[in-house]
Amino acid sequence: MSSLSRELVFLILQFLDEEKFKESVHKLEQESGFFFNMKYFEEQVQAGEWDEVERYLSGFTKVDDNRYSMKIFFEIRKQKYLEALDKQDRGKAVDILVKDLKVFASFNEELYKEITQLLTLENFRENEQLSKYGDTKSARGIMLLELKKLIEANPLFQDKLLFPGLKASRLRTLINQSLNWQHQLCKNPRSNPDIKTLFVDHSCGPPNGARAPPPPNNPLVGAIPKAGAFPPLAHNPFPPAASPAATALAGWMAGANPAAPNVVGAGPAALGAPPNLGAAALLKRPRTPPNSSTADYQSGDSEHIMKRSRPASQAMDEVNYPGVPVTMHPTSMYSSEDLPKSAVRTLNQGSCVMSMDFHPVQQTILLVGTNVGDIAIWDVGTKDRLTFKNFKVWDITVCTIPMQTAMVKDPAVSVNRCMWSPDGTLLGVAYSKHVVHTYSYAGGPDLREHLEIDAHLGGVNDLAFSLPNKQLCIITCGDDKTIKVWDAVNGRKQYTFEGHEAPVYSVCPHQKEKIQFIFSTALDGKIKAWLYDLLGSRVDYDAPGQWCTTMAYSADGTRLFSCGTSKEGESFLVEWNESEGAIKRTYSGFRKRSLGVVQFDTTRNRFLAAGDEFQIKFWDMDNINLLTTIDAEGGLPASPRLRFSKDGSLLAVTTNDNGIKILANADGMRLLRTFESRSDSRMFESSRGSVEPASKPLGVNSMATASAAPSTGIERVSTATSLVGMNSIDSNRGLDIKPKIEDSGVEKGKVWKVLEIIDRTQCRTTKLPDNLPGSKVLRLIYTNAGVALLSLSSNAVHKLWKWQRSDRNVSGKATASISPQLWQPSSGILMTNDITETNPEEAVPCIALSKNDSYVMSASGGKVSLFNMMTFKVMTTFMPPPPAATFLAFHPQDNNILAIGMEDSTIHIYNVRVDEVKSKLKGHQKRISGLAFSNTLNVLVSSGADAQVCVWATDAWEKRRSKFLQPIGGRPLPAVGDTRVQFHNDHVRLLVVHESQLAIYDASKLERIRQWAPRDSLPALISNATYSCDSQLVYASFCDGAVGVFDAESLQPRCRLAPSVYLALGTSSSVYPLVIAAHPSEPNQFAIGLTDGGVQVIEPLEAEGRWGGGASSENGIIKSVLPSMASSSQVAESAPRNDGKLEAPK
């Protein structure tokens, strides 16, 4: 339903309420699902009208929608059950148990059994947990408080709990305004008109008193109801006319609120305000007749006007209202000589090129996709093809049956679209059958599989990246007539937009001011626009040509263009008037019958280009006539595909011999000449012999540690650190992510069952083989590919364990089921840090791994060393002490920029390539013990041994804010203790680890969200902690040898692993984990490095699949069952639980 239709429902609700049609009001609330009347709901609960309570709820949610909904229904049915027992009505209680509560048994069988056992008690208050149950009235009051919290936390009720702030009798006012406007149009207006009906437009009629006939075809009227059905208006139908607002604008985005993402149709939900679009959203307003001083009111024909189609050939005149300044496009300083017209390169792709895209940062890097499913990355400066990938399904077992069937029936696949992410660290590929692939790119040939998404039924016709609410998303469209939005980090579907009646051909996401939206075009010629909500499309236009159409904005985002070709071969290139939804200008110069679908592009906010008639045609955006044409020295197909570089100095054009021509202007030629003479000497350019990527399309983390080489992408997960850093990684697993609700009532009411694991038979563990001298493991990281573990010991020696591919381990990834090999090069040398004039046993080591796993940077109190991971040889050393480096982290946008935390409490921003310190950051009082970059917030977060966390802006390297950790329970913080930081995958939430506490902060404000301190079953000091790769868990190691697995959202302990799980009987009690590292793509695998030099990899049993599996249901909805082991004091920063109720499914 459109936004205007939704607002009309609110107006009707207000009218019905004012007219005292109470039952109709609540029926419409329930049927529309737009407004949840909490007051009415409370009345029904207090009255015990359980059938009406559930009927009313059914308009907004169902039992199995999410964990909040499940608990809402459980609490209601449990209360109904207890009241029946309290009245000694056993028959009714059994009926409720069987019909209403049985549904929860599949999620929590133990809970259902305990509820059933209440039937055997003379008084259910004999149950310890129900001993404080009072009378019915007080019990309902207590339950209502819980229900209100659940409803407010439930994303399905987001923006449905507040009624819009309307003036009284708003519907009547609008009708009066409409009548006022109609009266102004009367040919013979009377001074005191007699309004007798609303079923036809008002007219005072001819002077002889005859009534004008009703309009013959009014789409809003339909069948005319009986006269007199509408009550006469109680007040004057012609109030004084209001003056038009000076800044009134007619636009489809007018009055819209910024849309926040994650209010999802399938998968995680997030909190976003729905747009409030203006009533005359898509058409200009009717003009007031001449000589009339009355204001022009907007037309009330909201819905049918919104959907009215416009002929493609008709461009509507622009209307300039009084007092509104006319917006002029700035005069461009460019001339036609700035167009790239000289052919300077020819690249031989080898198969027909279907899509191209220049890298947004590295102007000479070109991404290419072909008709046989290949993708390639070219450096057009050096004419080298940097990397090449054939199409293959990465994991056919996780694909849908329709996709598997399609691939078996016809394995031929074409690339429909390939595109870079905004920062160039990811690329997406849309294929002609079902699937989308994304790859992470770190420069050179370093291209790694990231996500494989079975996106659409049939072909995926287009793909684009977008940043709603600064979260990188992938937008796709397909033959199944839908548009879908996916989280670019983990591949989780966030939205599905339905409404097209034909396959969707293209998408064009954009943001204007703070309003984020998506245009889509379909093969029936319809153009629709969507906000990031579930309220349907906002527009419905007819595209010129009514067939294959693509849309694009000018570089500055102020002008919208589309280009399309009809089935008959007629092509159209037009500019749109966004605020009117009308064509502003149509460009001429196409042949009458194009021989293919014409492709176009824009550049420099001034020029348009399209491929037609074996040529490239150029237009000035402000002139409909053709500016110039070029044939690029011949060899072009009838409708060549083309793509400008981001600065417009280069233009890639397809050729008819499966090649690509690169055209350049003067700036482009100067750029290319620099590559002809440039030596390939940059230290961190990826080598062609990089580590083989994993075959399974799981997420690749941006940094192996907080000091490891980062991704340069906005979407990439942040630093990962174990004492040096905590592993954090992208994941494509479809996990159910709930919105962050600080200290919500749901969390406060939770009591978690801590699963105790005390025997190694309760999980899978493997001790890594080691024939080298043992020494405390101080740093431990997985390689980004997940096939090896790298440790750094207190003696400054690194050790590398690699898992081999085999029949038992097809992927070759790290696993606790198979022992790896302690790897050494043939030379037998050890990878040992510089320890000149230092004692490594007393030093604070640091380590960082490059994204392609080829190099590692490391220090143990001496110089920082750069090692080759294949040969273990030292490539170079730098930054000699004092002061010594204590932490390393690469800048996410530039691999040559390194943030180095120092022993003297400073942070050096160091350019490795030119061997220069760009900036020194001062703000800590003791050594730096943690660094983490956020690609979303564009900040560097640092932590130190002074228990302080600082946030630095990365654009100017200035401190934004800082905060000291607060002691818990009155216990003072130690004088010296490392504090470590790691970003959640959303790059906003920050995990802060100190020996005295775990805490989650909102890094944008540096405000604490959650906090947990050692207690109860986990009482010892914390030695280290890290997020799991999907940020759903936190793994923490303790100085008594225990390991805790926590829920990352609430910091509630999920399970505890005793030292006996990984230590042999008789091992000294002084052995415990110093570091813990999370696998980069397996969320439930972690590794620990011990004080005796041992390294262990630990996973849950294959039958359980995840940690805490025994304490929660298979689908992850229920996390608690009448716990006996966990005390209420274990709940982190939570209020006391209400003892008068059974614990419900979570």
JSON list of N, CA, C and O in Angstrom, two decimals, residues 86-115:
[
{"chain": "A", "resi": 86, "resn": "ASP", "atom": "N", "xyz": [-6.12, -21.55, 38.58]},
{"chain": "A", "resi": 86, "resn": "ASP", "atom": "CA", "xyz": [-6.46, -20.85, 39.81]},
{"chain": "A", "resi": 86, "resn": "ASP", "atom": "C", "xyz": [-7.95, -20.99, 40.13]},
{"chain": "A", "resi": 86, "resn": "ASP", "atom": "O", "xyz": [-8.36, -20.99, 41.28]},
{"chain": "A", "resi": 87, "resn": "LYS", "atom": "N", "xyz": [-8.75, -21.12, 39.09]},
{"chain": "A", "resi": 87, "resn": "LYS", "atom": "CA", "xyz": [-10.20, -21.30, 39.27]},
{"chain": "A", "resi": 87, "resn": "LYS", "atom": "C", "xyz": [-10.57, -22.78, 39.41]},
{"chain": "A", "resi": 87, "resn": "LYS", "atom": "O", "xyz": [-11.77, -23.12, 39.43]},
{"chain": "A", "resi": 88, "resn": "GLN", "atom": "N", "xyz": [-9.56, -23.65, 39.45]},
{"chain": "A", "resi": 88, "resn": "GLN", "atom": "CA", "xyz": [-9.75, -25.09, 39.55]},
{"chain": "A", "resi": 88, "resn": "GLN", "atom": "C", "xyz": [-10.52, -25.65, 38.36]},
{"chain": "A", "resi": 88, "resn": "GLN", "atom": "O", "xyz": [-11.21, -26.67, 38.45]},
{"chain": "A", "resi": 89, "resn": "ASP", "atom": "N", "xyz": [-10.44, -24.96, 37.23]},
{"chain": "A", "resi": 89, "resn": "ASP", "atom": "CA", "xyz": [-11.11, -25.42, 36.01]},
{"chain": "A", "resi": 89, "resn": "ASP", "atom": "C", "xyz": [-10.10, -26.25, 35.21]},
{"chain": "A", "resi": 89, "resn": "ASP", "atom": "O", "xyz": [-9.49, -25.78, 34.27]},
{"chain": "A", "resi": 90, "resn": "ARG", "atom": "N", "xyz": [-9.92, -27.51, 35.63]},
{"chain": "A", "resi": 90, "resn": "ARG", "atom": "CA", "xyz": [-8.90, -28.37, 35.03]},
{"chain": "A", "resi": 90, "resn": "ARG", "atom": "C", "xyz": [-9.19, -28.65, 33.55]},
{"chain": "A", "resi": 90, "resn": "ARG", "atom": "O", "xyz": [-8.29, -28.73, 32.73]},
{"chain": "A", "resi": 91, "resn": "GLY", "atom": "N", "xyz": [-10.47, -28.79, 33.24]},
{"chain": "A", "resi": 91, "resn": "GLY", "atom": "CA", "xyz": [-10.81, -29.08, 31.85]},
{"chain": "A", "resi": 91, "resn": "GLY", "atom": "C", "xyz": [-10.39, -27.96, 30.91]},
{"chain": "A", "resi": 91, "resn": "GLY", "atom": "O", "xyz": [-9.81, -28.20, 29.84]},
{"chain": "A", "resi": 92, "resn": "LYS", "atom": "N", "xyz": [-10.66, -26.73, 31.33]},
{"chain": "A", "resi": 92, "resn": "LYS", "atom": "CA", "xyz": [-10.27, -25.59, 30.50]},
{"chain": "A", "resi": 92, "resn": "LYS", "atom": "C", "xyz": [-8.75, -25.47, 30.45]},
{"chain": "A", "resi": 92, "resn": "LYS", "atom": "O", "xyz": [-8.18, -25.15, 29.40]},
{"chain": "A", "resi": 93, "resn": "ALA", "atom": "N", "xyz": [-8.08, -25.75, 31.57]},
{"chain": "A", "resi": 93, "resn": "ALA", "atom": "CA", "xyz": [-6.62, -25.68, 31.59]},
{"chain": "A", "resi": 93, "resn": "ALA", "atom": "C", "xyz": [-6.01, -26.69, 30.62]},
{"chain": "A", "resi": 93, "resn": "ALA", "atom": "O", "xyz": [-5.06, -26.37, 29.90]},
{"chain": "A", "resi": 94, "resn": "VAL", "atom": "N", "xyz": [-6.55, -27.91, 30.61]},
{"chain": "A", "resi": 94, "resn": "VAL", "atom": "CA", "xyz": [-6.06, -28.93, 29.67]},
{"chain": "A", "resi": 94, "resn": "VAL", "atom": "C", "xyz": [-6.29, -28.48, 28.24]},
{"chain": "A", "resi": 94, "resn": "VAL", "atom": "O", "xyz": [-5.42, -28.64, 27.35]},
{"chain": "A", "resi": 95, "resn": "ASP", "atom": "N", "xyz": [-7.46, -27.89, 27.98]},
{"chain": "A", "resi": 95, "resn": "ASP", "atom": "CA", "xyz": [-7.78, -27.42, 26.64]},
{"chain": "A", "resi": 95, "resn": "ASP", "atom": "C", "xyz": [-6.78, -26.34, 26.19]},
{"chain": "A", "resi": 95, "resn": "ASP", "atom": "O", "xyz": [-6.30, -26.35, 25.05]},
{"chain": "A", "resi": 96, "resn": "ILE", "atom": "N", "xyz": [-6.43, -25.42, 27.09]},
{"chain": "A", "resi": 96, "resn": "ILE", "atom": "CA", "xyz": [-5.46, -24.37, 26.77]},
{"chain": "A", "resi": 96, "resn": "ILE", "atom": "C", "xyz": [-4.08, -24.98, 26.55]},
{"chain": "A", "resi": 96, "resn": "ILE", "atom": "O", "xyz": [-3.35, -24.60, 25.63]},
{"chain": "A", "resi": 97, "resn": "LEU", "atom": "N", "xyz": [-3.74, -25.96, 27.38]},
{"chain": "A", "resi": 97, "resn": "LEU", "atom": "CA", "xyz": [-2.43, -26.61, 27.26]},
{"chain": "A", "resi": 97, "resn": "LEU", "atom": "C", "xyz": [-2.28, -27.27, 25.90]},
{"chain": "A", "resi": 97, "resn": "LEU", "atom": "O", "xyz": [-1.24, -27.17, 25.25]},
{"chain": "A", "resi": 98, "resn": "VAL", "atom": "N", "xyz": [-3.33, -27.95, 25.46]},
{"chain": "A", "resi": 98, "resn": "VAL", "atom": "CA", "xyz": [-3.27, -28.72, 24.21]},
{"chain": "A", "resi": 98, "resn": "VAL", "atom": "C", "xyz": [-3.38, -27.81, 22.99]},
{"chain": "A", "resi": 98, "resn": "VAL", "atom": "O", "xyz": [-2.63, -27.95, 22.01]},
{"chain": "A", "resi": 99, "resn": "LYS", "atom": "N", "xyz": [-4.31, -26.86, 23.04]},
{"chain": "A", "resi": 99, "resn": "LYS", "atom": "CA", "xyz": [-4.57, -26.05, 21.86]},
{"chain": "A", "resi": 99, "resn": "LYS", "atom": "C", "xyz": [-3.67, -24.82, 21.75]},
{"chain": "A", "resi": 99, "resn": "LYS", "atom": "O", "xyz": [-3.31, -24.42, 20.64]},
{"chain": "A", "resi": 100, "resn": "ASP", "atom": "N", "xyz": [-3.33, -24.21, 22.88]},
{"chain": "A", "resi": 100, "resn": "ASP", "atom": "CA", "xyz": [-2.63, -22.93, 22.83]},
{"chain": "A", "resi": 100, "resn": "ASP", "atom": "C", "xyz": [-1.14, -23.03, 23.15]},
{"chain": "A", "resi": 100, "resn": "ASP", "atom": "O", "xyz": [-0.32, -22.33, 22.55]},
{"chain": "A", "resi": 101, "resn": "LEU", "atom": "N", "xyz": [-0.77, -23.86, 24.11]},
{"chain": "A", "resi": 101, "resn": "LEU", "atom": "CA", "xyz": [0.62, -23.91, 24.55]},
{"chain": "A", "resi": 101, "resn": "LEU", "atom": "C", "xyz": [1.43, -25.00, 23.86]},
{"chain": "A", "resi": 101, "resn": "LEU", "atom": "O", "xyz": [2.66, -24.98, 23.94]},
{"chain": "A", "resi": 102, "resn": "LYS", "atom": "N", "xyz": [0.77, -25.92, 23.22]},
{"chain": "A", "resi": 102, "resn": "LYS", "atom": "CA", "xyz": [1.48, -27.03, 22.57]},
{"chain": "A", "resi": 102, "resn": "LYS", "atom": "C", "xyz": [2.46, -26.52, 21.51]},
{"chain": "A", "resi": 102, "resn": "LYS", "atom": "O", "xyz": [3.52, -27.12, 21.28]},
{"chain": "A", "resi": 103, "resn": "VAL", "atom": "N", "xyz": [2.13, -25.37, 20.87]},
{"chain": "A", "resi": 103, "resn": "VAL", "atom": "CA", "xyz": [2.97, -24.84, 19.81]},
{"chain": "A", "resi": 103, "resn": "VAL", "atom": "C", "xyz": [4.38, -24.53, 20.29]},
{"chain": "A", "resi": 103, "resn": "VAL", "atom": "O", "xyz": [5.35, -24.57, 19.53]},
{"chain": "A", "resi": 104, "resn": "PHE", "atom": "N", "xyz": [4.53, -24.24, 21.60]},
{"chain": "A", "resi": 104, "resn": "PHE", "atom": "CA", "xyz": [5.85, -23.89, 22.12]},
{"chain": "A", "resi": 104, "resn": "PHE", "atom": "C", "xyz": [6.69, -25.11, 22.47]},
{"chain": "A", "resi": 104, "resn": "PHE", "atom": "O", "xyz": [7.88, -24.97, 22.74]},
{"chain": "A", "resi": 105, "resn": "ALA", "atom": "N", "xyz": [6.08, -26.28, 22.46]},
{"chain": "A", "resi": 105, "resn": "ALA", "atom": "CA", "xyz": [6.81, -27.49, 22.83]},
{"chain": "A", "resi": 105, "resn": "ALA", "atom": "C", "xyz": [7.94, -27.78, 21.87]},
{"chain": "A", "resi": 105, "resn": "ALA", "atom": "O", "xyz": [8.99, -28.29, 22.25]},
{"chain": "A", "resi": 106, "resn": "SER", "atom": "N", "xyz": [7.71, -27.47, 20.58]},
{"chain": "A", "resi": 106, "resn": "SER", "atom": "CA", "xyz": [8.75, -27.76, 19.60]},
{"chain": "A", "resi": 106, "resn": "SER", "atom": "C", "xyz": [9.97, -26.89, 19.78]},
{"chain": "A", "resi": 106, "resn": "SER", "atom": "O", "xyz": [11.06, -27.21, 19.31]},
{"chain": "A", "resi": 107, "resn": "PHE", "atom": "N", "xyz": [9.83, -25.76, 20.48]},
{"chain": "A", "resi": 107, "resn": "PHE", "atom": "CA", "xyz": [10.95, -24.87, 20.72]},
{"chain": "A", "resi": 107, "resn": "PHE", "atom": "C", "xyz": [11.60, -25.11, 22.08]},
{"chain": "A", "resi": 107, "resn": "PHE", "atom": "O", "xyz": [12.79, -24.88, 22.25]},
{"chain": "A", "resi": 108, "resn": "ASN", "atom": "N", "xyz": [10.80, -25.55, 23.03]},
{"chain": "A", "resi": 108, "resn": "ASN", "atom": "CA", "xyz": [11.34, -25.76, 24.37]},
{"chain": "A", "resi": 108, "resn": "ASN", "atom": "C", "xyz": [10.53, -26.85, 25.05]},
{"chain": "A", "resi": 108, "resn": "ASN", "atom": "O", "xyz": [9.58, -26.59, 25.77]},
{"chain": "A", "resi": 109, "resn": "GLU", "atom": "N", "xyz": [10.92, -28.07, 24.80]},
{"chain": "A", "resi": 109, "resn": "GLU", "atom": "CA", "xyz": [10.15, -29.21, 25.31]},
{"chain": "A", "resi": 109, "resn": "GLU", "atom": "C", "xyz": [10.19, -29.28, 26.83]},
{"chain": "A", "resi": 109, "resn": "GLU", "atom": "O", "xyz": [9.19, -29.62, 27.47]},
{"chain": "A", "resi": 110, "resn": "GLU", "atom": "N", "xyz": [11.34, -28.93, 27.42]},
{"chain": "A", "resi": 110, "resn": "GLU", "atom": "CA", "xyz": [11.45, -28.98, 28.87]},
{"chain": "A", "resi": 110, "resn": "GLU", "atom": "C", "xyz": [10.48, -28.00, 29.53]},
{"chain": "A", "resi": 110, "resn": "GLU", "atom": "O", "xyz": [9.85, -28.31, 30.54]},
{"chain": "A", "resi": 111, "resn": "LEU", "atom": "N", "xyz": [10.37, -26.83, 28.97]},
{"chain": "A", "resi": 111, "resn": "LEU", "atom": "CA", "xyz": [9.46, -25.83, 29.51]},
{"chain": "A", "resi": 111, "resn": "LEU", "atom": "C", "xyz": [8.01, -26.32, 29.43]},
{"chain": "A", "resi": 111, "resn": "LEU", "atom": "O", "xyz": [7.24, -26.16, 30.37]},
{"chain": "A", "resi": 112, "resn": "TYR", "atom": "N", "xyz": [7.67, -26.92, 28.30]},
{"chain": "A", "resi": 112, "resn": "TYR", "atom": "CA", "xyz": [6.30, -27.41, 28.13]},
{"chain": "A", "resi": 112, "resn": "TYR", "atom": "C", "xyz": [6.00, -28.52, 29.13]},
{"chain": "A", "resi": 112, "resn": "TYR", "atom": "O", "xyz": [4.90, -28.59, 29.70]},
{"chain": "A", "resi": 113, "resn": "LYS", "atom": "N", "xyz": [6.98, -29.37, 29.39]},
{"chain": "A", "resi": 113, "resn": "LYS", "atom": "CA", "xyz": [6.78, -30.44, 30.36]},
{"chain": "A", "resi": 113, "resn": "LYS", "atom": "C", "xyz": [6.54, -29.87, 31.75]},
{"chain": "A", "resi": 113, "resn": "LYS", "atom": "O", "xyz": [5.68, -30.35, 32.51]},
{"chain": "A", "resi": 114, "resn": "GLU", "atom": "N", "xyz": [7.28, -28.83, 32.10]},
{"chain": "A", "resi": 114, "resn": "GLU", "atom": "CA", "xyz": [7.13, -28.24, 33.43]},
{"chain": "A", "resi": 114, "resn": "GLU", "atom": "C", "xyz": [5.77, -27.57, 33.57]},
{"chain": "A", "resi": 114, "resn": "GLU", "atom": "O", "xyz": [5.14, -27.63, 34.62]},
{"chain": "A", "resi": 115, "resn": "ILE", "atom": "N", "xyz": [5.32, -26.93, 32.48]},
{"chain": "A", "resi": 115, "resn": "ILE", "atom": "CA", "xyz": [3.98, -26.32, 32.51]},
{"chain": "A", "resi": 115, "resn": "ILE", "atom": "C", "xyz": [2.92, -27.40, 32.69]},
{"chain": "A", "resi": 115, "resn": "ILE", "atom": "O", "xyz": [1.95, -27.24, 33.44]}
]
